[in-house]
CSV table of C-alpha atoms and ligand atoms in Angstrom, one decimal:
chain,number,residue,atom,x,y,z
M,1,UNK,CA,49.2,-10.8,17.1
M,2,UNK,CA,50.8,-7.6,18.2
M,3,UNK,CA,49.1,-5.5,15.6
M,4,UNK,CA,45.7,-6.9,16.6
M,5,UNK,CA,46.4,-5.9,20.2
M,6,UNK,CA,47.4,-2.5,19.1
M,7,UNK,CA,44.2,-2.2,17.1
M,8,UNK,CA,42.1,-3.3,20.1
M,9,UNK,CA,43.8,-0.8,22.3
M,10,UNK,CA,43.3,2.0,19.8
M,11,UNK,CA,39.6,1.0,19.5
M,12,UNK,CA,39.2,0.9,23.3
M,13,UNK,CA,40.8,4.3,23.7
M,14,UNK,CA,38.5,5.7,21.0
M,15,UNK,CA,35.5,4.3,22.9
M,16,UNK,CA,36.7,5.8,26.2
M,17,UNK,CA,37.5,9.1,24.5
M,18,UNK,CA,34.1,9.4,22.9
M,19,UNK,CA,32.1,8.4,26.1
M,20,UNK,CA,34.2,10.8,28.2
M,21,UNK,CA,33.6,13.7,25.8
M,22,UNK,CA,29.9,13.0,25.9
M,23,UNK,CA,29.9,12.9,29.7
M,24,UNK,CA,31.7,16.2,29.9
M,25,UNK,CA,28.5,17.8,28.7
M,26,UNK,CA,26.7,16.8,31.9
M,27,UNK,CA,26.5,19.4,34.6
M,28,UNK,CA,26.9,16.9,37.4
M,29,UNK,CA,30.3,15.9,36.1
M,30,UNK,CA,31.7,19.4,36.1
M,31,UNK,CA,33.9,20.3,39.1
M,32,UNK,CA,31.7,21.4,41.9
M,33,UNK,CA,33.7,24.0,43.8
M,34,UNK,CA,32.2,26.6,46.0
M,35,UNK,CA,32.7,30.0,44.4
M,36,UNK,CA,30.8,32.5,46.4
M,37,UNK,CA,28.2,32.9,49.1
M,38,UNK,CA,25.1,35.2,49.3
M,39,UNK,CA,23.7,36.4,52.6
M,40,UNK,CA,19.9,35.9,53.0
M,41,UNK,CA,19.5,38.8,55.4
M,42,UNK,CA,16.7,37.6,57.7
M,43,UNK,CA,18.2,34.1,58.5
M,44,UNK,CA,21.6,32.9,59.4
M,45,UNK,CA,21.6,30.7,56.3
M,46,UNK,CA,23.7,31.5,53.3
M,47,UNK,CA,23.4,30.4,49.7
M,48,UNK,CA,26.6,28.8,48.2
M,49,UNK,CA,27.1,29.2,44.5
M,50,UNK,CA,29.1,26.4,42.8
M,51,UNK,CA,31.3,26.4,39.7
M,52,UNK,CA,28.9,24.0,37.9
M,53,UNK,CA,26.0,26.5,38.0
M,54,UNK,CA,24.4,24.8,41.0
M,55,UNK,CA,23.6,26.2,44.5
M,56,UNK,CA,22.7,25.0,47.9
M,57,UNK,CA,21.8,26.4,51.3
M,58,UNK,CA,24.6,26.5,53.9
M,59,UNK,CA,23.8,26.7,57.6
M,60,UNK,CA,26.9,27.8,59.5
M,61,UNK,CA,25.9,26.0,62.8
M,62,UNK,CA,23.3,23.6,64.2
M,63,UNK,CA,21.9,26.5,66.2
M,64,UNK,CA,21.0,28.4,63.0
M,65,UNK,CA,19.7,25.2,61.5
M,66,UNK,CA,17.1,24.6,64.2
M,67,UNK,CA,16.4,28.4,64.6
M,68,UNK,CA,14.6,28.4,61.2
M,69,UNK,CA,10.9,29.4,61.3
M,70,UNK,CA,9.7,25.9,60.6
M,71,UNK,CA,11.2,24.8,63.9
M,72,UNK,CA,10.0,27.8,66.0
M,73,UNK,CA,6.5,28.7,64.9
M,74,UNK,CA,3.7,26.4,66.0
M,75,UNK,CA,6.3,24.5,68.0
M,76,UNK,CA,4.4,22.6,70.6
M,77,UNK,CA,6.3,19.9,72.5
M,78,UNK,CA,3.7,18.7,75.1
M,79,UNK,CA,0.8,18.0,72.8
M,80,UNK,CA,0.5,16.1,69.6
M,81,UNK,CA,-1.3,18.8,67.7
M,82,UNK,CA,0.6,22.0,66.9
M,83,UNK,CA,-1.6,23.8,64.4
M,84,UNK,CA,-4.9,24.1,66.3
M,85,UNK,CA,-7.3,26.3,64.4
M,86,UNK,CA,-5.9,25.7,61.0
M,87,UNK,CA,-7.9,23.7,58.5
M,88,UNK,CA,-7.4,22.3,55.1
M,89,UNK,CA,-9.5,25.2,53.7
M,90,UNK,CA,-6.6,27.6,54.6
M,91,UNK,CA,-4.1,25.7,52.5
M,92,UNK,CA,-3.5,26.1,48.7
M,93,UNK,CA,-5.0,23.5,46.4
M,94,UNK,CA,-1.6,22.0,45.9
M,95,UNK,CA,2.0,22.5,47.2
M,96,UNK,CA,5.2,21.3,45.9
M,97,UNK,CA,7.4,19.9,48.7
M,98,UNK,CA,11.1,18.9,48.2
M,99,UNK,CA,11.5,15.6,50.0
M,100,UNK,CA,15.2,15.3,49.6
M,101,UNK,CA,18.2,16.8,47.8
M,102,UNK,CA,20.7,14.0,48.3
M,103,UNK,CA,19.9,10.3,48.7
M,104,UNK,CA,21.3,10.4,52.2
M,105,UNK,CA,18.4,12.7,53.1
M,106,UNK,CA,15.7,10.0,53.3
M,107,UNK,CA,15.2,6.6,54.8
M,108,UNK,CA,12.1,4.4,54.8
M,109,UNK,CA,11.4,4.1,58.6
M,110,UNK,CA,11.0,0.4,58.3
M,111,UNK,CA,10.6,-2.0,55.4
M,112,UNK,CA,7.8,-4.5,55.6
M,113,UNK,CA,4.2,-5.3,54.7
M,114,UNK,CA,1.5,-2.7,55.3
M,115,UNK,CA,-1.2,-4.8,57.0
M,116,UNK,CA,-3.5,-1.8,57.7
M,117,UNK,CA,-3.7,1.0,55.3
M,118,UNK,CA,-4.6,4.7,55.6
M,119,UNK,CA,-8.4,5.1,55.5
M,120,UNK,CA,-11.5,4.2,57.5
M,121,UNK,CA,-11.1,1.0,59.6
M,122,UNK,CA,-14.1,-0.4,61.6
M,123,UNK,CA,-15.8,3.0,61.4
M,124,UNK,CA,-12.8,4.9,62.8
M,125,UNK,CA,-10.2,7.0,60.9
M,126,UNK,CA,-6.9,5.1,60.6
M,127,UNK,CA,-4.6,8.1,60.0
M,128,UNK,CA,-1.5,6.2,59.1
M,129,UNK,CA,-0.3,2.7,58.1
M,130,UNK,CA,0.6,-0.3,60.2
M,131,UNK,CA,3.6,-2.6,59.7
M,132,UNK,CA,4.1,-5.6,61.9
M,133,UNK,CA,7.6,-5.9,63.3
M,134,UNK,CA,9.7,-7.9,65.9
M,135,UNK,CA,9.9,-6.4,69.3
M,136,UNK,CA,12.6,-3.8,69.7
M,137,UNK,CA,13.4,-3.6,65.9
M,138,UNK,CA,14.9,-0.1,65.3
M,139,UNK,CA,12.7,2.6,63.7
M,140,UNK,CA,14.4,5.2,61.5
M,141,UNK,CA,13.8,8.9,61.0
M,142,UNK,CA,12.4,9.3,57.5
M,143,UNK,CA,14.0,12.6,56.8
M,144,UNK,CA,16.3,15.0,58.7
M,145,UNK,CA,14.5,17.2,61.2
M,146,UNK,CA,13.9,18.2,64.8
M,147,UNK,CA,12.1,16.1,67.3
M,148,UNK,CA,9.0,17.9,68.4
M,149,UNK,CA,7.4,15.3,70.7
M,150,UNK,CA,8.8,12.2,72.3
M,151,UNK,CA,6.9,10.7,75.2
M,152,UNK,CA,4.1,8.4,76.2
M,153,UNK,CA,0.8,9.5,74.7
M,154,UNK,CA,-2.4,8.5,76.5
M,155,UNK,CA,-4.6,9.0,73.4
M,156,UNK,CA,-3.7,5.6,72.0
M,157,UNK,CA,-0.3,6.2,70.3
M,158,UNK,CA,1.6,4.8,73.3
M,159,UNK,CA,5.3,5.9,73.1
M,160,UNK,CA,5.2,8.3,70.3
M,161,UNK,CA,8.0,10.3,68.5
M,162,UNK,CA,7.1,13.2,66.2
M,163,UNK,CA,9.8,14.7,64.0
M,164,UNK,CA,9.3,17.9,62.0
M,165,UNK,CA,11.2,18.3,58.8
M,166,UNK,CA,12.5,21.3,56.8
M,167,UNK,CA,9.6,21.3,54.3
M,168,UNK,CA,7.0,21.4,57.1
M,169,UNK,CA,6.0,17.8,57.0
M,170,UNK,CA,5.9,15.8,60.2
M,171,UNK,CA,6.5,12.1,60.6
M,172,UNK,CA,4.8,10.3,63.5
M,173,UNK,CA,6.1,6.9,64.9
M,174,UNK,CA,3.7,5.2,67.4
M,175,UNK,CA,3.4,2.2,69.7
M,176,UNK,CA,7.2,2.2,70.3
M,177,UNK,CA,8.6,0.0,73.1
M,178,UNK,CA,11.1,2.8,73.8
M,179,UNK,CA,11.9,6.2,72.4
M,180,UNK,CA,15.5,6.9,71.5
M,181,UNK,CA,15.4,10.7,71.0
M,182,UNK,CA,14.5,13.8,73.0
M,183,UNK,CA,12.5,16.9,72.2
M,184,UNK,CA,14.8,19.4,70.4
M,185,UNK,CA,17.2,16.8,69.0
M,186,UNK,CA,18.3,17.4,65.5
M,187,UNK,CA,18.1,14.0,63.7
M,188,UNK,CA,19.5,12.9,60.3
M,189,UNK,CA,17.5,10.6,58.0
M,190,UNK,CA,18.1,7.1,59.3
M,191,UNK,CA,18.7,8.1,62.9
M,192,UNK,CA,17.0,5.6,65.2
M,193,UNK,CA,14.1,7.4,66.8
M,194,UNK,CA,12.9,4.4,68.8
M,195,UNK,CA,12.2,0.7,68.9
M,196,UNK,CA,9.2,-1.3,67.8
M,197,UNK,CA,6.7,-2.1,70.5
M,198,UNK,CA,3.0,-2.4,71.3
M,199,UNK,CA,2.4,0.4,73.7
M,200,UNK,CA,-0.9,2.3,73.7
M,201,UNK,CA,-4.0,1.1,71.9
M,202,UNK,CA,-2.3,-1.7,70.0
M,203,UNK,CA,-2.6,-5.4,69.6
M,204,UNK,CA,0.7,-6.9,68.7
M,205,UNK,CA,4.1,-5.3,67.9
M,206,UNK,CA,3.9,-2.9,65.0
M,207,UNK,CA,4.9,0.5,63.8
M,208,UNK,CA,2.0,2.9,63.3
M,209,UNK,CA,3.4,5.6,61.0
M,210,UNK,CA,1.8,8.8,59.9
M,211,UNK,CA,2.8,11.7,57.8
M,212,UNK,CA,1.2,15.1,58.5
M,213,UNK,CA,1.3,18.6,57.2
M,214,UNK,CA,0.0,21.2,59.7
M,215,UNK,CA,-1.7,18.4,61.7
M,216,UNK,CA,-3.5,17.1,58.6
M,217,UNK,CA,-2.8,13.5,57.6
M,218,UNK,CA,-2.5,11.9,54.2
M,219,UNK,CA,-1.5,8.4,53.1
M,220,UNK,CA,2.2,7.7,53.8
M,221,UNK,CA,2.1,5.2,50.9
M,222,UNK,CA,2.0,8.3,48.6
M,223,UNK,CA,5.6,8.9,49.6
M,224,UNK,CA,7.2,5.6,50.5
M,225,UNK,CA,6.9,2.1,49.0
M,226,UNK,CA,7.2,0.2,52.3
M,227,UNK,CA,7.6,-3.1,50.6
M,228,UNK,CA,10.9,-2.1,49.0
M,229,UNK,CA,12.0,1.0,51.1
M,230,UNK,CA,12.0,3.2,48.0
M,231,UNK,CA,10.8,6.8,48.0
M,232,UNK,CA,8.4,7.7,45.2
M,233,UNK,CA,9.3,11.3,44.5
M,234,UNK,CA,12.1,13.8,45.0
M,235,UNK,CA,9.6,16.7,44.7
M,236,UNK,CA,6.2,15.7,45.9
M,237,UNK,CA,3.0,17.6,45.0
M,238,UNK,CA,0.8,17.6,48.1
M,239,UNK,CA,-2.8,18.2,47.0
M,240,UNK,CA,-5.4,19.4,49.4
M,241,UNK,CA,-7.7,16.5,48.4
M,242,UNK,CA,-5.1,14.1,49.8
M,243,UNK,CA,-6.1,15.1,53.3
M,244,UNK,CA,-9.4,13.3,52.9
M,245,UNK,CA,-9.3,10.1,54.8
M,246,UNK,CA,-10.9,8.3,51.8
M,247,UNK,CA,-8.2,9.5,49.5
M,248,UNK,CA,-5.3,7.0,49.4
M,249,UNK,CA,-2.3,6.1,47.4
M,250,UNK,CA,-3.9,3.0,45.8
M,251,UNK,CA,-5.9,5.4,43.5
M,252,UNK,CA,-2.6,6.1,41.8
M,253,UNK,CA,-0.8,2.8,42.2
M,254,UNK,CA,-3.3,0.2,41.3
M,255,UNK,CA,-4.9,-0.5,38.0
M,256,UNK,CA,-8.4,0.8,38.0
M,257,UNK,CA,-11.4,1.0,35.7
M,258,UNK,CA,-10.8,4.6,34.9
M,259,UNK,CA,-7.6,3.8,33.0
M,260,UNK,CA,-9.5,1.3,30.9
M,261,UNK,CA,-12.3,3.8,30.3
M,262,UNK,CA,-9.7,6.1,28.6
M,263,UNK,CA,-9.1,3.6,25.8
M,264,UNK,CA,-12.5,3.2,24.3
M,265,UNK,CA,-15.3,5.6,23.4
M,266,UNK,CA,-18.9,4.7,23.9
M,267,UNK,CA,-19.7,4.3,20.2
M,268,UNK,CA,-16.5,2.3,19.5
M,269,UNK,CA,-15.1,5.1,17.3
M,270,UNK,CA,-11.4,5.7,17.0
M,271,UNK,CA,-10.2,7.7,19.9
M,272,UNK,CA,-8.5,11.0,19.5
M,273,UNK,CA,-6.2,12.9,21.9
M,274,UNK,CA,-9.0,15.3,22.5
M,275,UNK,CA,-11.3,12.5,23.5
M,276,UNK,CA,-8.6,11.4,26.0
M,277,UNK,CA,-8.3,14.8,27.4
M,278,UNK,CA,-12.1,15.2,27.8
M,279,UNK,CA,-12.2,11.8,29.5
M,280,UNK,CA,-9.4,12.7,31.9
M,281,UNK,CA,-11.3,15.9,32.7
M,282,UNK,CA,-14.5,14.0,33.3
M,283,UNK,CA,-12.8,11.5,35.5
M,284,UNK,CA,-11.0,14.2,37.5
M,285,UNK,CA,-14.3,16.1,38.0
M,286,UNK,CA,-16.0,13.0,39.2
M,287,UNK,CA,-13.0,12.2,41.5
M,288,UNK,CA,-13.1,15.8,42.9
M,289,UNK,CA,-16.8,15.5,43.6
M,290,UNK,CA,-16.3,12.2,45.3
M,291,UNK,CA,-13.6,13.5,47.6
M,292,UNK,CA,-15.0,16.9,48.4
M,293,UNK,CA,-17.5,16.5,51.3
M,294,UNK,CA,-20.7,18.4,50.8
M,295,UNK,CA,-22.8,19.5,53.8
M,296,UNK,CA,-26.5,20.4,54.1
M,297,UNK,CA,-27.9,22.5,56.9
M,298,UNK,CA,-31.0,20.7,58.4
M,299,UNK,CA,-34.2,22.8,58.3
M,300,UNK,CA,-37.1,22.3,60.6
M,301,UNK,CA,-39.5,19.7,59.4
M,302,UNK,CA,-36.7,17.9,57.4
M,303,UNK,CA,-36.6,14.1,57.5
M,304,UNK,CA,-33.7,11.9,56.4
M,305,UNK,CA,-35.7,10.6,53.5
M,306,UNK,CA,-36.7,14.0,52.4
M,307,UNK,CA,-33.1,15.3,52.6
M,308,UNK,CA,-31.9,12.1,50.7
M,309,UNK,CA,-34.4,12.5,47.9
M,310,UNK,CA,-33.8,16.2,47.5
M,311,UNK,CA,-30.0,15.7,47.2
M,312,UNK,CA,-30.0,12.7,45.0
M,313,UNK,CA,-28.8,10.3,47.6
M,314,UNK,CA,-30.2,7.6,49.9
M,315,UNK,CA,-31.0,7.3,53.6
M,316,UNK,CA,-28.5,4.5,54.0
M,317,UNK,CA,-25.8,6.6,52.4
M,318,UNK,CA,-26.6,9.5,54.7
M,319,UNK,CA,-26.4,7.2,57.7
M,320,UNK,CA,-23.1,5.8,56.5
M,321,UNK,CA,-21.5,9.2,55.9
M,322,UNK,CA,-22.7,10.6,59.2
M,323,UNK,CA,-22.3,7.5,61.3
M,324,UNK,CA,-26.0,7.7,62.4
M,325,UNK,CA,-28.9,5.2,62.4
M,326,UNK,CA,-32.1,5.5,60.3
M,327,UNK,CA,-34.0,6.4,63.5
M,328,UNK,CA,-31.5,9.2,64.5
M,329,UNK,CA,-33.2,12.4,65.6
M,330,UNK,CA,-32.0,15.2,63.3
M,331,UNK,CA,-32.1,18.8,64.6
M,332,UNK,CA,-32.6,21.9,62.6
M,333,UNK,CA,-29.5,24.0,62.2
M,334,UNK,CA,-27.1,21.0,62.4
M,335,UNK,CA,-24.9,20.1,59.4
M,336,UNK,CA,-25.4,16.8,57.7
M,337,UNK,CA,-22.9,15.5,55.3
M,338,UNK,CA,-24.7,14.5,52.1
M,339,UNK,CA,-21.7,13.5,49.9
U,1,ZN,ZN1,-2.1,2.1,63.0
């Protein structure tokens, strides 16, 4: 009896020893002790170097935290738009944004069912998502940042809070029954920015939530899974094409025909990795064409049907894209979206 207990103990300690020696190889298990700091010169921030070969920014005070460029340039507190005059064309094709470094640095603003998605709704742009809530449910800041706007907005948002974040993203929280923060407040992720309501152009209590970069919107479902409250990425690649109102997260998240297309060639031959790459390229080109709007400058004597046939489209498609009727009068010199 005793010997079997001894054997078991010996076996257990062997297991513990072997797992701990494996774990010792992992950098996150090494002691993380601050070793040194580096000055960054232009800002008050310092870089802290740790013993486990990692580093982090260090901001000596809240003042220096909010004094960073992102919180001083294009800092407008009485209007919703802060980057007038900039357009998607000025931005790079894609940008990598760090969404959080620690799990305490994000929080899904509310968890619930998205009843209205990002996209075109009844002919108007719906620049965010809607989640129905109970009156006065708390709404949380998605990331740490500084409150840029917190007031009643007559344009339809009702009581609106806008928080700008370190990476330049802004999160917008609309139709609040009451705001809970003031312009200039530094908020942590999960801070209550306001309470659910139905102020502004709203029918029923819900949160209207947007994420913007330099005033430009993209689908918030690209970042959060609102059904679970999970975040999808730590480092998010924001592509310029995402700013198109017709570009939404479901392209990535739902099964679609394109995925099936990858598995079979037209002639039923065995598929090679080169075929797959060629297919992916073809699909991406088609997607890019679909998303990139193309405009045509109307010339005198043009008619909708002539423009349609010359550009390989139809009159009804032109009407849909431009929100005009078949009988609309078109004027030379004006731009018409043809794709
Ligand atoms: Zn909405």
